[in-house]
Short mmCIF file of C-alpha atoms and ligand atoms in Angstrom, two decimals:
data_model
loop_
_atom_site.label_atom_id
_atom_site.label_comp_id
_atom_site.label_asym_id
_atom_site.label_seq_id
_atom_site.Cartn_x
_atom_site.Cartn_y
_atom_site.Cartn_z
CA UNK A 28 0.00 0.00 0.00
CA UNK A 29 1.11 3.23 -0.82
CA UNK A 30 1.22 5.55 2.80
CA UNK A 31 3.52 8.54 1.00
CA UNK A 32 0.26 11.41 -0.33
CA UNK A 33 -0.55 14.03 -1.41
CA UNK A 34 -3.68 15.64 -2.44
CA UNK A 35 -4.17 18.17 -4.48
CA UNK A 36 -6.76 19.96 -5.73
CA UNK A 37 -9.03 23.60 -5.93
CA UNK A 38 -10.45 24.81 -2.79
CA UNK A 39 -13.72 23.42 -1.57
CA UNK A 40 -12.73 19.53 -3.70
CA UNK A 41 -12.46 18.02 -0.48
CA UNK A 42 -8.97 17.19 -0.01
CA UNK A 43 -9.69 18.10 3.90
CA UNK A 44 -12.49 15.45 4.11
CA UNK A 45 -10.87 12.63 2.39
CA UNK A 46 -7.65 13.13 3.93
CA UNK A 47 -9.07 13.07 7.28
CA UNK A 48 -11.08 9.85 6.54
CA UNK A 49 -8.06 8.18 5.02
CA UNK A 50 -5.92 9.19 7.51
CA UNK A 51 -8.23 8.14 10.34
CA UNK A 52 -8.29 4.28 9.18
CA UNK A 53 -4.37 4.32 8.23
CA UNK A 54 -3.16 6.10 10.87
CA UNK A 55 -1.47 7.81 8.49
CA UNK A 56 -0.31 11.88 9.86
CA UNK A 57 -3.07 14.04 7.77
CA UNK A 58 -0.78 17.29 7.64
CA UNK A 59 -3.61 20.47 6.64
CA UNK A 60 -0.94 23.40 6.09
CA UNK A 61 -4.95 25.35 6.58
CA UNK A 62 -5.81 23.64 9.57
CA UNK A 63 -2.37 24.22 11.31
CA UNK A 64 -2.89 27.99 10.22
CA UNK A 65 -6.26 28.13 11.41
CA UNK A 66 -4.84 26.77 14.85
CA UNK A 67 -2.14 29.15 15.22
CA UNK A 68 -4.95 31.89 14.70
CA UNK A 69 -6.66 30.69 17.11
CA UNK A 70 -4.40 30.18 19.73
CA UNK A 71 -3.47 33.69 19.08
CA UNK A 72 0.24 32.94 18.74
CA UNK A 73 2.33 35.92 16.69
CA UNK A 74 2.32 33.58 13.62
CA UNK A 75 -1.69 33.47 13.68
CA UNK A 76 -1.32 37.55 13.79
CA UNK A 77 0.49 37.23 11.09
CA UNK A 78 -1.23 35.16 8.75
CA UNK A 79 -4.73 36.28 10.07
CA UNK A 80 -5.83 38.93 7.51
CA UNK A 81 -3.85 37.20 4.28
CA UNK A 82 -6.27 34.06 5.18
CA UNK A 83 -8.96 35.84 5.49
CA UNK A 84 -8.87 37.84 2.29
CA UNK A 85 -8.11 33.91 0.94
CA UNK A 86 -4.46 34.97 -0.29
CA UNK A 87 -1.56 32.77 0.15
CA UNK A 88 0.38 32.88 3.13
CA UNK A 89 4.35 33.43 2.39
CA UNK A 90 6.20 29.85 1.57
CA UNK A 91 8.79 30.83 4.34
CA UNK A 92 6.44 30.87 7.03
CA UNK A 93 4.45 27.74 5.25
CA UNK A 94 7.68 26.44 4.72
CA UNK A 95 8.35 26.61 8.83
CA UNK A 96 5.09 24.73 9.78
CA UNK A 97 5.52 22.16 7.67
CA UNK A 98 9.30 20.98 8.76
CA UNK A 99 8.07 21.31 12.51
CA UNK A 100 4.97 19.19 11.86
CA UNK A 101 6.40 16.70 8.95
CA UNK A 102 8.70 14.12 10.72
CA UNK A 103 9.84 10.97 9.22
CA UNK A 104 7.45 8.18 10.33
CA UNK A 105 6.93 4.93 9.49
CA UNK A 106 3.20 4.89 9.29
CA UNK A 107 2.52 6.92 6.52
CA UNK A 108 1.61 10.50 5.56
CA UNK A 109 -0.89 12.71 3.88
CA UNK A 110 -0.56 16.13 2.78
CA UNK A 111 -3.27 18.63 1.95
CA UNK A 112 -3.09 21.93 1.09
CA UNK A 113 0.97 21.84 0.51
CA UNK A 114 2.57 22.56 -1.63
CA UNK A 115 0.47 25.06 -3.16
CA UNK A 116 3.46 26.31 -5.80
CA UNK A 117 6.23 25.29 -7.55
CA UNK A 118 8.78 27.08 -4.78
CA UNK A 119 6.68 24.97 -2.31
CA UNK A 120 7.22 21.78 -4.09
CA UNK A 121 10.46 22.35 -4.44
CA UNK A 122 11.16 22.97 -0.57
CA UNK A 123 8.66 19.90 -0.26
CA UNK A 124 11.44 17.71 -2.55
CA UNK A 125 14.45 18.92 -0.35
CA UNK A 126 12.65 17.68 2.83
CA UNK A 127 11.10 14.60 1.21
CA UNK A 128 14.87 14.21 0.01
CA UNK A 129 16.21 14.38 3.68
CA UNK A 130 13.41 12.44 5.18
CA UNK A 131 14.14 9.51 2.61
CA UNK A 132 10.37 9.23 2.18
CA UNK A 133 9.78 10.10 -1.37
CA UNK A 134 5.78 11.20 -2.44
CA UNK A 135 4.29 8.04 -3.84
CA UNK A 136 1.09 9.49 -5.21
CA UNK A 137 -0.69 12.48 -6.21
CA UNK A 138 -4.44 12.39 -5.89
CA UNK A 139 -6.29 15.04 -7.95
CA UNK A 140 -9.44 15.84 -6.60
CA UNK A 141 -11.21 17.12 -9.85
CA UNK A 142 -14.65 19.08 -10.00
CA UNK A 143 -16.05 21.68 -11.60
CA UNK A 144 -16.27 25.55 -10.26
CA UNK A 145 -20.02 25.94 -9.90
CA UNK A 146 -20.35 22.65 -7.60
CA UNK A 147 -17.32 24.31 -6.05
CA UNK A 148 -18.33 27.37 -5.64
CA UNK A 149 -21.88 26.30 -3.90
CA UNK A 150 -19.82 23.76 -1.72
CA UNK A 151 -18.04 26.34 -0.13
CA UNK A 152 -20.70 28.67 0.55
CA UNK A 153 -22.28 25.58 2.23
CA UNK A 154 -19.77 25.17 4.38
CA UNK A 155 -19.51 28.74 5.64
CA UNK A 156 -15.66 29.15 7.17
CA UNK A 157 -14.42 32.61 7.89
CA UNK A 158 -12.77 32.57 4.40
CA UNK A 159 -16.04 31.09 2.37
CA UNK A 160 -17.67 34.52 1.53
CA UNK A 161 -18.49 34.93 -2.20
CA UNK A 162 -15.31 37.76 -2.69
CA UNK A 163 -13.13 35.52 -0.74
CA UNK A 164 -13.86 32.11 -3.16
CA UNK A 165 -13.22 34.48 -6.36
CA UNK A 166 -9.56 35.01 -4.57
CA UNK A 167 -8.89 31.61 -4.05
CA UNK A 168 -9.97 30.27 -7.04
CA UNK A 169 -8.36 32.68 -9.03
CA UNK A 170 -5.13 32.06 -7.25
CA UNK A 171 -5.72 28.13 -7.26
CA UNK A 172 -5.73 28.56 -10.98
CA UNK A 173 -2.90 30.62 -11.42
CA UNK A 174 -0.80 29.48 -9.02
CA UNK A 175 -1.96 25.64 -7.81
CA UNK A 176 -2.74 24.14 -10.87
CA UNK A 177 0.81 24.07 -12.54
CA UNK A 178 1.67 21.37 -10.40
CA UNK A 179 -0.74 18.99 -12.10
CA UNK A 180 1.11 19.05 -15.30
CA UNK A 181 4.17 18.79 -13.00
CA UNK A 182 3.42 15.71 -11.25
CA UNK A 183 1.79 14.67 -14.21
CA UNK A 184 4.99 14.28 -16.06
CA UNK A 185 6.49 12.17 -12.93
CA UNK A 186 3.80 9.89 -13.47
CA UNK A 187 2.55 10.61 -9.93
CA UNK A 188 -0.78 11.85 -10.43
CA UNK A 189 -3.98 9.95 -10.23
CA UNK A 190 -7.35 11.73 -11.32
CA UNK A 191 -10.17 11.11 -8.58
CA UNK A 192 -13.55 12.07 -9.60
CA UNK A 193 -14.47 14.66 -6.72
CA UNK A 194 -18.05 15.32 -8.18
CA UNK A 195 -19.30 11.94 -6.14
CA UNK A 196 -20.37 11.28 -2.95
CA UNK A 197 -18.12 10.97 -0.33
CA UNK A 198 -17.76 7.14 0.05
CA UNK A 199 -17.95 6.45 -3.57
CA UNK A 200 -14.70 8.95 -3.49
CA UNK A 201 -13.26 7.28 -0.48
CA UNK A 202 -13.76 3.90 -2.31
CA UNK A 203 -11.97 4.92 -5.10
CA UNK A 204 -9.22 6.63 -3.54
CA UNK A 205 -8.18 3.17 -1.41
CA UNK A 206 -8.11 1.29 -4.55
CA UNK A 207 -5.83 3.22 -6.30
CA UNK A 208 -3.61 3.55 -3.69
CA UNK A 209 -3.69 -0.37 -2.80
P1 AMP B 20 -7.02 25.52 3.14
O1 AMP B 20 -7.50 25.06 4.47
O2 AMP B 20 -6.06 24.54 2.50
O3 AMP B 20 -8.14 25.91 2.22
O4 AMP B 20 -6.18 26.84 3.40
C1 AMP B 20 -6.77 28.00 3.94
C2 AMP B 20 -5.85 29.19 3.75
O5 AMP B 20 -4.61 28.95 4.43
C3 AMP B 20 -5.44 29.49 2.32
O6 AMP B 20 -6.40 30.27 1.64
C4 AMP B 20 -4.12 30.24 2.54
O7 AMP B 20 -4.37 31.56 2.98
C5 AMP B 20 -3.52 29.50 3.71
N1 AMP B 20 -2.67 28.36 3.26
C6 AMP B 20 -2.89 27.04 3.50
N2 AMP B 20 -1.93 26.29 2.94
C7 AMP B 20 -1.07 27.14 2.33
C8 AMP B 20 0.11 26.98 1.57
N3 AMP B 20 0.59 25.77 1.30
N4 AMP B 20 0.72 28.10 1.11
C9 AMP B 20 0.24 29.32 1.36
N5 AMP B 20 -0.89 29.55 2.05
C10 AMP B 20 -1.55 28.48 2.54
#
């Protein structure tokens, strides 16, 4: 079984939900670059001061400060891992390689949560975080597209990347993502 992921995707495709799923039968460390901000906001800590108003406008937060989080929280481990929401650029992935590198845990797969905007853009006012306001989405799509969605073609091209049907239900999705990573 593969226990090395990644999942990428555009805001509001899931990766969150799936990752937490997956990562609650593997055991597997779900790492949520979002969810680790969203704590450090919350806890009030200088960083979350820091990062509070980029998040909420839904702009990227700078790939130094990502870049910190993610060394402090991605350990080498024998169970597995699961990353979602990192790397959201090419600078990220290439910090990502150097610590994958070091680690000697290379990524093993790519899942690409795929789904069109207008189921997206109604699942995220659904779900109603800070950051899910109508302006906000139009940011973080926008910047998903410019920014995020190179690294399809990239992992593409390393024959890493696996297309997952997002517009399902969840446990059809769920299903589908075990098998391929069997
Ligand atoms: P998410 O929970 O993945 O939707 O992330 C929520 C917000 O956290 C994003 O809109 C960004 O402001 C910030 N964020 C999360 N991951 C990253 C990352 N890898 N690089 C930069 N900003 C990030």
């Amino acid at each position: 079984m593969k226990k090395h992921l990644l999942f990428l995707g555009p805001p509001g495709a899931g990766k969150g939900t799936q990752a937490k799923l997956l990562s609650e039968v593997t055991s597997f460390l779900h790492l949520s670059t979002g969810e680790l901000l969203r704590k450090e906001i919350d806890l009030g800590t200088d960083l979350g001061k820091q990062v509070k108003d980029i998040m909420n406008k839904g702009e990227l937060v700078s790939d130094q400060l990502v870049l910190e989080i993610v060394k402090k929280n991605l350990k080498r481990n024998n169970k597995g891992w699961i990353l979602d929401g990192y790397p959201r650029n090419l600078t990220q992935v290439k910090s990502l390689n150097d610590i994958l590198e070091k680690l000697n845990q290379p990524l093993e797969i790519v899942f690409y949560l795929e789904i069109p905007d207008e189921v997206l853009i109604k699942r995220l006012l659904l779900r109603g975080r800070k950051d899910d306001n109508e302006e906000t989405i139009k940011t973080r799509l926008k910047i998903y597209k410019e920014t995020t969605e190179p690294l399809i073609e990239y992992y593409k091209k390393l024959s890493q990347l696996e297309y997952i049907n997002a517009n399902r239900d969840l446990k059809s999705i769920s299903a589908d993502i075990k098998q391929k990573m069997a």
